[in-house]
Short mmCIF file of N, CA, C and O in Angstrom, two decimals:
data_model
loop_
_atom_site.label_atom_id
_atom_site.label_comp_id
_atom_site.label_asym_id
_atom_site.label_seq_id
_atom_site.Cartn_x
_atom_site.Cartn_y
_atom_site.Cartn_z
N MET A 1 21.12 -14.72 64.29
CA MET A 1 21.70 -15.61 65.26
C MET A 1 21.19 -17.01 64.99
O MET A 1 20.01 -17.22 64.73
N THR A 2 22.04 -17.99 65.06
CA THR A 2 21.64 -19.36 64.80
C THR A 2 20.99 -19.96 66.03
O THR A 2 21.15 -19.47 67.15
N ALA A 3 20.27 -21.04 65.81
CA ALA A 3 19.59 -21.70 66.93
C ALA A 3 20.62 -22.35 67.85
O ALA A 3 21.73 -22.68 67.45
N ALA A 4 20.22 -22.52 69.09
CA ALA A 4 21.11 -23.14 70.07
C ALA A 4 21.31 -24.61 69.72
O ALA A 4 20.40 -25.27 69.25
N PRO A 5 22.52 -25.13 69.92
CA PRO A 5 22.76 -26.54 69.67
C PRO A 5 21.85 -27.40 70.55
O PRO A 5 21.44 -26.96 71.62
N PRO A 6 21.55 -28.62 70.12
CA PRO A 6 20.69 -29.47 70.93
C PRO A 6 21.28 -29.68 72.33
O PRO A 6 22.46 -29.91 72.49
N GLY A 7 20.42 -29.59 73.33
CA GLY A 7 20.87 -29.80 74.70
C GLY A 7 21.40 -28.55 75.40
O GLY A 7 21.74 -28.61 76.56
N ARG A 8 21.50 -27.43 74.71
CA ARG A 8 22.01 -26.20 75.33
C ARG A 8 20.97 -25.10 75.18
O ARG A 8 20.57 -24.77 74.08
N SER A 9 20.54 -24.53 76.28
CA SER A 9 19.56 -23.46 76.23
C SER A 9 20.27 -22.14 75.91
O SER A 9 21.49 -22.01 76.07
N LEU A 10 19.49 -21.19 75.48
CA LEU A 10 20.03 -19.88 75.14
C LEU A 10 20.61 -19.18 76.37
O LEU A 10 21.66 -18.56 76.30
N SER A 11 19.94 -19.32 77.51
CA SER A 11 20.46 -18.68 78.74
C SER A 11 21.77 -19.34 79.19
O SER A 11 22.65 -18.66 79.71
N ARG A 12 21.90 -20.62 78.96
CA ARG A 12 23.14 -21.31 79.32
C ARG A 12 24.29 -20.87 78.42
O ARG A 12 25.43 -20.71 78.87
N MET A 13 24.00 -20.69 77.12
CA MET A 13 25.02 -20.20 76.20
C MET A 13 25.45 -18.78 76.56
O MET A 13 26.63 -18.44 76.49
N ALA A 14 24.47 -17.95 76.97
CA ALA A 14 24.79 -16.57 77.36
C ALA A 14 25.66 -16.55 78.61
O ALA A 14 26.64 -15.80 78.69
N ALA A 15 25.33 -17.37 79.59
CA ALA A 15 26.14 -17.43 80.81
C ALA A 15 27.55 -17.93 80.50
O ALA A 15 28.53 -17.43 81.06
N HIS A 16 27.65 -18.88 79.59
CA HIS A 16 28.97 -19.40 79.19
C HIS A 16 29.79 -18.32 78.50
O HIS A 16 30.99 -18.19 78.75
N ALA A 17 29.15 -17.53 77.67
CA ALA A 17 29.84 -16.45 76.96
C ALA A 17 30.28 -15.35 77.92
O ALA A 17 31.37 -14.78 77.77
N LEU A 18 29.46 -15.05 78.92
CA LEU A 18 29.80 -13.98 79.87
C LEU A 18 30.92 -14.39 80.83
O LEU A 18 31.51 -13.54 81.48
N ARG A 19 31.22 -15.68 80.91
CA ARG A 19 32.32 -16.13 81.77
C ARG A 19 33.66 -16.17 81.06
O ARG A 19 34.67 -16.51 81.67
N HIS A 20 33.68 -15.81 79.79
CA HIS A 20 34.95 -15.79 79.06
C HIS A 20 35.81 -14.66 79.62
O HIS A 20 35.30 -13.58 79.96
N PRO A 21 37.14 -14.86 79.73
CA PRO A 21 38.01 -13.83 80.30
C PRO A 21 37.93 -12.48 79.57
O PRO A 21 37.98 -11.43 80.21
N ALA A 22 37.78 -12.49 78.27
CA ALA A 22 37.68 -11.23 77.53
C ALA A 22 36.42 -10.46 77.93
O ALA A 22 36.45 -9.24 78.11
N ALA A 23 35.31 -11.17 78.09
CA ALA A 23 34.07 -10.53 78.51
C ALA A 23 34.17 -10.01 79.93
O ALA A 23 33.69 -8.91 80.24
N LEU A 24 34.83 -10.78 80.80
CA LEU A 24 34.99 -10.34 82.19
C LEU A 24 35.89 -9.11 82.30
O LEU A 24 35.62 -8.21 83.10
N VAL A 25 36.94 -9.05 81.51
CA VAL A 25 37.82 -7.88 81.51
C VAL A 25 37.05 -6.65 81.02
O VAL A 25 37.14 -5.56 81.61
N TYR A 26 36.25 -6.82 79.97
CA TYR A 26 35.45 -5.71 79.45
C TYR A 26 34.47 -5.22 80.51
O TYR A 26 34.32 -4.00 80.71
N LEU A 27 33.80 -6.14 81.20
CA LEU A 27 32.85 -5.74 82.25
C LEU A 27 33.56 -5.01 83.39
O LEU A 27 33.03 -4.04 83.94
N ALA A 28 34.77 -5.46 83.73
CA ALA A 28 35.53 -4.80 84.80
C ALA A 28 35.92 -3.38 84.39
O ALA A 28 35.80 -2.45 85.19
N VAL A 29 36.35 -3.21 83.15
CA VAL A 29 36.72 -1.87 82.67
C VAL A 29 35.50 -0.95 82.68
O VAL A 29 35.58 0.20 83.11
N CYS A 30 34.36 -1.47 82.25
CA CYS A 30 33.14 -0.65 82.24
C CYS A 30 32.72 -0.28 83.65
O CYS A 30 32.28 0.85 83.91
N ALA A 31 32.86 -1.20 84.60
CA ALA A 31 32.51 -0.91 86.00
C ALA A 31 33.44 0.16 86.58
O ALA A 31 32.98 1.07 87.28
N ILE A 32 34.72 0.07 86.25
CA ILE A 32 35.67 1.08 86.73
C ILE A 32 35.36 2.45 86.13
O ILE A 32 35.37 3.46 86.83
N LEU A 33 35.06 2.47 84.84
CA LEU A 33 34.72 3.74 84.19
C LEU A 33 33.45 4.35 84.78
O LEU A 33 33.36 5.56 84.99
N LEU A 34 32.45 3.51 85.04
CA LEU A 34 31.21 4.02 85.63
C LEU A 34 31.43 4.55 87.03
O LEU A 34 30.93 5.63 87.39
N ALA A 35 32.21 3.83 87.84
CA ALA A 35 32.51 4.29 89.20
C ALA A 35 33.28 5.60 89.17
O ALA A 35 32.99 6.52 89.95
N TRP A 36 34.24 5.71 88.25
CA TRP A 36 35.01 6.95 88.12
C TRP A 36 34.10 8.11 87.72
O TRP A 36 34.18 9.20 88.29
N ALA A 37 33.23 7.87 86.75
CA ALA A 37 32.34 8.94 86.28
C ALA A 37 31.39 9.39 87.38
O ALA A 37 31.15 10.59 87.54
N LEU A 38 30.86 8.44 88.14
CA LEU A 38 29.97 8.82 89.24
C LEU A 38 30.72 9.58 90.32
O LEU A 38 30.20 10.56 90.86
N ALA A 39 31.94 9.17 90.63
CA ALA A 39 32.73 9.86 91.66
C ALA A 39 33.06 11.29 91.22
O ALA A 39 32.95 12.23 92.01
N VAL A 40 33.46 11.45 89.96
CA VAL A 40 33.80 12.79 89.46
C VAL A 40 32.56 13.67 89.43
O VAL A 40 32.61 14.84 89.81
N THR A 41 31.44 13.12 89.01
CA THR A 41 30.21 13.91 88.91
C THR A 41 29.72 14.32 90.29
O THR A 41 29.30 15.46 90.49
N LEU A 42 29.78 13.40 91.26
CA LEU A 42 29.32 13.75 92.60
C LEU A 42 30.27 14.72 93.29
O LEU A 42 29.84 15.57 94.06
N ALA A 43 31.57 14.60 93.03
CA ALA A 43 32.54 15.50 93.65
C ALA A 43 32.49 16.90 93.04
O ALA A 43 32.82 17.87 93.71
N ASP A 44 32.06 16.98 91.79
CA ASP A 44 32.03 18.27 91.09
C ASP A 44 30.97 19.19 91.70
O ASP A 44 31.21 20.38 91.88
N GLY A 45 29.81 18.66 92.00
CA GLY A 45 28.77 19.48 92.61
C GLY A 45 27.90 20.20 91.60
O GLY A 45 26.71 20.30 91.78
N SER A 46 28.48 20.70 90.55
CA SER A 46 27.68 21.36 89.52
C SER A 46 27.19 20.30 88.53
O SER A 46 27.73 19.21 88.44
N ASP A 47 26.17 20.64 87.79
CA ASP A 47 25.62 19.70 86.81
C ASP A 47 26.31 19.83 85.46
O ASP A 47 25.73 19.49 84.43
N GLU A 48 27.55 20.28 85.44
CA GLU A 48 28.25 20.51 84.19
C GLU A 48 29.31 19.45 83.89
O GLU A 48 30.06 19.59 82.93
N SER A 49 29.39 18.41 84.67
CA SER A 49 30.40 17.38 84.46
C SER A 49 30.07 16.55 83.23
O SER A 49 28.95 16.12 83.03
N MET A 50 31.09 16.32 82.41
CA MET A 50 30.93 15.52 81.19
C MET A 50 31.55 14.13 81.38
O MET A 50 31.74 13.41 80.40
N ALA A 51 31.85 13.73 82.61
CA ALA A 51 32.49 12.45 82.86
C ALA A 51 31.60 11.28 82.47
O ALA A 51 32.10 10.21 82.12
N GLY A 52 30.30 11.45 82.49
CA GLY A 52 29.39 10.38 82.14
C GLY A 52 29.44 9.97 80.68
O GLY A 52 28.95 8.90 80.31
N VAL A 53 30.06 10.80 79.86
CA VAL A 53 30.15 10.48 78.43
C VAL A 53 31.10 9.30 78.20
O VAL A 53 30.85 8.48 77.31
N ILE A 54 32.15 9.19 78.98
CA ILE A 54 33.15 8.14 78.78
C ILE A 54 32.55 6.74 78.92
O ILE A 54 32.70 5.91 78.03
N PRO A 55 31.83 6.42 80.02
CA PRO A 55 31.24 5.08 80.09
C PRO A 55 30.15 4.85 79.03
O PRO A 55 29.96 3.73 78.57
N LEU A 56 29.47 5.91 78.63
CA LEU A 56 28.47 5.76 77.57
C LEU A 56 29.13 5.37 76.25
O LEU A 56 28.62 4.51 75.53
N LEU A 57 30.24 6.00 75.94
CA LEU A 57 30.94 5.66 74.70
C LEU A 57 31.56 4.27 74.78
O LEU A 57 31.64 3.56 73.77
N ALA A 58 31.99 3.86 75.97
CA ALA A 58 32.60 2.54 76.13
C ALA A 58 31.56 1.43 75.97
O ALA A 58 31.93 0.29 75.65
N THR A 59 30.29 1.74 76.18
CA THR A 59 29.24 0.73 76.10
C THR A 59 28.30 0.96 74.92
O THR A 59 27.22 0.38 74.87
N ALA A 60 28.70 1.80 73.99
CA ALA A 60 27.89 2.06 72.80
C ALA A 60 27.86 0.81 71.95
O ALA A 60 28.76 -0.02 72.02
N PRO A 61 26.88 0.59 71.15
CA PRO A 61 25.74 1.41 70.76
C PRO A 61 24.51 1.22 71.64
O PRO A 61 23.60 2.04 71.60
N VAL A 62 24.46 0.15 72.46
CA VAL A 62 23.26 -0.12 73.25
C VAL A 62 22.98 1.01 74.23
O VAL A 62 21.84 1.45 74.38
N SER A 63 24.00 1.50 74.90
CA SER A 63 23.79 2.55 75.90
C SER A 63 23.28 3.84 75.26
O SER A 63 22.51 4.57 75.87
N LEU A 64 23.69 4.12 74.04
CA LEU A 64 23.21 5.33 73.37
C LEU A 64 21.75 5.22 73.01
O LEU A 64 21.01 6.20 73.05
N VAL A 65 21.31 4.03 72.67
CA VAL A 65 19.89 3.82 72.37
C VAL A 65 19.07 3.96 73.64
O VAL A 65 17.98 4.54 73.62
N LEU A 66 19.60 3.48 74.74
CA LEU A 66 18.87 3.54 76.00
C LEU A 66 18.85 4.92 76.62
O LEU A 66 18.14 5.14 77.61
N LEU A 67 19.59 5.86 76.08
CA LEU A 67 19.54 7.22 76.60
C LEU A 67 18.20 7.88 76.37
O LEU A 67 17.90 8.92 76.93
N ALA A 68 17.36 7.26 75.56
CA ALA A 68 16.01 7.79 75.33
C ALA A 68 15.11 7.54 76.53
O ALA A 68 13.96 7.99 76.55
N LEU A 69 15.61 6.83 77.55
CA LEU A 69 14.85 6.61 78.77
C LEU A 69 14.63 7.94 79.48
O LEU A 69 15.30 8.93 79.18
N PRO A 70 13.70 8.01 80.42
CA PRO A 70 13.45 9.27 81.13
C PRO A 70 14.72 9.85 81.73
O PRO A 70 15.64 9.13 82.11
N ASP A 71 14.75 11.17 81.82
CA ASP A 71 15.94 11.88 82.28
C ASP A 71 16.06 11.80 83.80
O ASP A 71 15.38 12.50 84.54
N HIS A 72 16.93 10.91 84.25
CA HIS A 72 17.21 10.73 85.67
C HIS A 72 18.59 10.12 85.78
O HIS A 72 19.03 9.42 84.88
N GLY A 73 19.29 10.37 86.85
CA GLY A 73 20.65 9.85 87.03
C GLY A 73 20.72 8.34 87.00
O GLY A 73 21.68 7.76 86.49
N SER A 74 19.70 7.68 87.51
CA SER A 74 19.72 6.22 87.52
C SER A 74 19.57 5.65 86.11
O SER A 74 19.99 4.53 85.85
N MET A 75 18.99 6.40 85.20
CA MET A 75 18.84 5.93 83.83
C MET A 75 20.19 5.88 83.12
O MET A 75 20.41 5.03 82.26
N LEU A 76 21.09 6.78 83.48
CA LEU A 76 22.45 6.74 82.93
C LEU A 76 23.14 5.46 83.38
O LEU A 76 23.75 4.77 82.57
N VAL A 77 22.99 5.12 84.64
CA VAL A 77 23.59 3.89 85.17
C VAL A 77 22.96 2.68 84.50
O VAL A 77 23.66 1.74 84.10
N ALA A 78 21.64 2.68 84.34
CA ALA A 78 20.95 1.56 83.70
C ALA A 78 21.40 1.39 82.25
O ALA A 78 21.62 0.27 81.78
N ALA A 79 21.56 2.50 81.53
CA ALA A 79 21.99 2.43 80.13
C ALA A 79 23.41 1.86 80.03
O ALA A 79 23.69 1.02 79.17
N VAL A 80 24.29 2.28 80.92
CA VAL A 80 25.67 1.78 80.89
C VAL A 80 25.72 0.31 81.27
O VAL A 80 26.42 -0.48 80.63
N VAL A 81 24.98 -0.09 82.29
CA VAL A 81 24.99 -1.49 82.73
C VAL A 81 24.43 -2.40 81.64
O VAL A 81 25.03 -3.43 81.31
N LEU A 82 23.29 -2.04 81.07
CA LEU A 82 22.71 -2.88 80.01
C LEU A 82 23.58 -2.90 78.76
O LEU A 82 23.72 -3.93 78.11
N GLY A 83 24.17 -1.76 78.42
CA GLY A 83 25.07 -1.71 77.28
C GLY A 83 26.31 -2.56 77.49
O GLY A 83 26.77 -3.27 76.59
N ALA A 84 26.85 -2.52 78.70
CA ALA A 84 28.04 -3.33 79.02
C ALA A 84 27.71 -4.81 78.96
O ALA A 84 28.50 -5.61 78.44
N LEU A 85 26.56 -5.21 79.48
CA LEU A 85 26.18 -6.62 79.43
C LEU A 85 25.96 -7.10 78.00
O LEU A 85 26.39 -8.20 77.64
N ALA A 86 25.31 -6.28 77.19
CA ALA A 86 25.08 -6.67 75.79
C ALA A 86 26.40 -6.81 75.05
O ALA A 86 26.62 -7.79 74.32
N ASN A 87 27.29 -5.85 75.23
CA ASN A 87 28.58 -5.90 74.54
C ASN A 87 29.44 -7.05 75.05
O ASN A 87 30.13 -7.71 74.28
N ALA A 88 29.41 -7.30 76.37
CA ALA A 88 30.19 -8.41 76.93
C ALA A 88 29.68 -9.75 76.40
O ALA A 88 30.47 -10.66 76.15
N LEU A 89 28.38 -9.85 76.22
CA LEU A 89 27.82 -11.08 75.65
C LEU A 89 28.34 -11.31 74.24
O LEU A 89 28.77 -12.41 73.89
N ILE A 90 28.36 -10.26 73.45
CA ILE A 90 28.87 -10.36 72.07
C ILE A 90 30.36 -10.67 72.07
O ILE A 90 30.84 -11.51 71.31
N ILE A 91 31.11 -10.00 72.94
CA ILE A 91 32.55 -10.24 73.03
C ILE A 91 32.81 -11.69 73.42
O ILE A 91 33.66 -12.37 72.83
N GLY A 92 32.10 -12.19 74.42
CA GLY A 92 32.29 -13.56 74.87
C GLY A 92 31.93 -14.58 73.80
O GLY A 92 32.65 -15.57 73.60
N MET A 93 30.84 -14.34 73.08
CA MET A 93 30.44 -15.27 72.01
C MET A 93 31.45 -15.28 70.88
O MET A 93 31.81 -16.35 70.35
N CYS A 94 31.92 -14.11 70.50
CA CYS A 94 32.93 -14.03 69.43
C CYS A 94 34.24 -14.67 69.87
O CYS A 94 34.88 -15.38 69.09
N ALA A 95 34.65 -14.42 71.10
CA ALA A 95 35.90 -14.99 71.59
C ALA A 95 35.81 -16.52 71.66
O ALA A 95 36.77 -17.21 71.30
N ARG A 96 34.68 -17.04 72.09
CA ARG A 96 34.51 -18.50 72.13
C ARG A 96 34.52 -19.08 70.72
O ARG A 96 35.12 -20.13 70.49
N ALA A 97 33.87 -18.41 69.78
CA ALA A 97 33.85 -18.90 68.40
C ALA A 97 35.25 -18.86 67.79
O ALA A 97 35.65 -19.80 67.08
N LEU A 98 36.01 -17.82 68.08
CA LEU A 98 37.36 -17.73 67.55
C LEU A 98 38.30 -18.75 68.19
O LEU A 98 39.21 -19.27 67.55
N SER A 99 38.07 -19.06 69.46
CA SER A 99 38.95 -20.03 70.12
C SER A 99 38.67 -21.46 69.64
O SER A 99 39.54 -22.30 69.70
N ARG A 100 37.46 -21.70 69.16
CA ARG A 100 37.15 -23.01 68.59
C ARG A 100 37.81 -23.19 67.23
O ARG A 100 38.07 -24.30 66.80
N GLY A 101 38.06 -22.07 66.54
CA GLY A 101 38.69 -22.13 65.23
C GLY A 101 37.74 -22.66 64.17
O GLY A 101 36.55 -22.43 64.21
N ASN A 102 38.26 -23.38 63.23
CA ASN A 102 37.47 -23.91 62.13
C ASN A 102 36.96 -25.32 62.40
O ASN A 102 36.60 -26.04 61.48
N SER A 103 36.92 -25.74 63.63
CA SER A 103 36.48 -27.09 63.94
C SER A 103 34.99 -27.29 63.67
O SER A 103 34.54 -28.40 63.50
N ALA A 104 34.23 -26.18 63.61
CA ALA A 104 32.78 -26.29 63.35
C ALA A 104 32.51 -26.55 61.88
O ALA A 104 31.44 -27.03 61.53
N ASN A 105 33.43 -26.24 61.00
CA ASN A 105 33.20 -26.43 59.56
C ASN A 105 33.55 -27.82 59.13
O ASN A 105 34.37 -28.49 59.47
#
């Protein structure tokens, strides 16, 4: 990753990237998938529901790495949330770079 341009902090660039419409749509889809998976799992009653796999795959690879966290239901939510944020950051940065075009060269 290149250094931040003069006058712009890294946190400011990240916030700018996360406000891109593509990143916001991705975060919304991940939130819907997570809510659906939690609703299906809680309604099922048995511990055999595989609905949690869908949001994990939607937020891979970060969420898959975070599955090494202790085995608890909240860790699944934490892995999906952190994976979605990391991916949305990348999506927003790439979308902003593509919308600028070749003006940086």
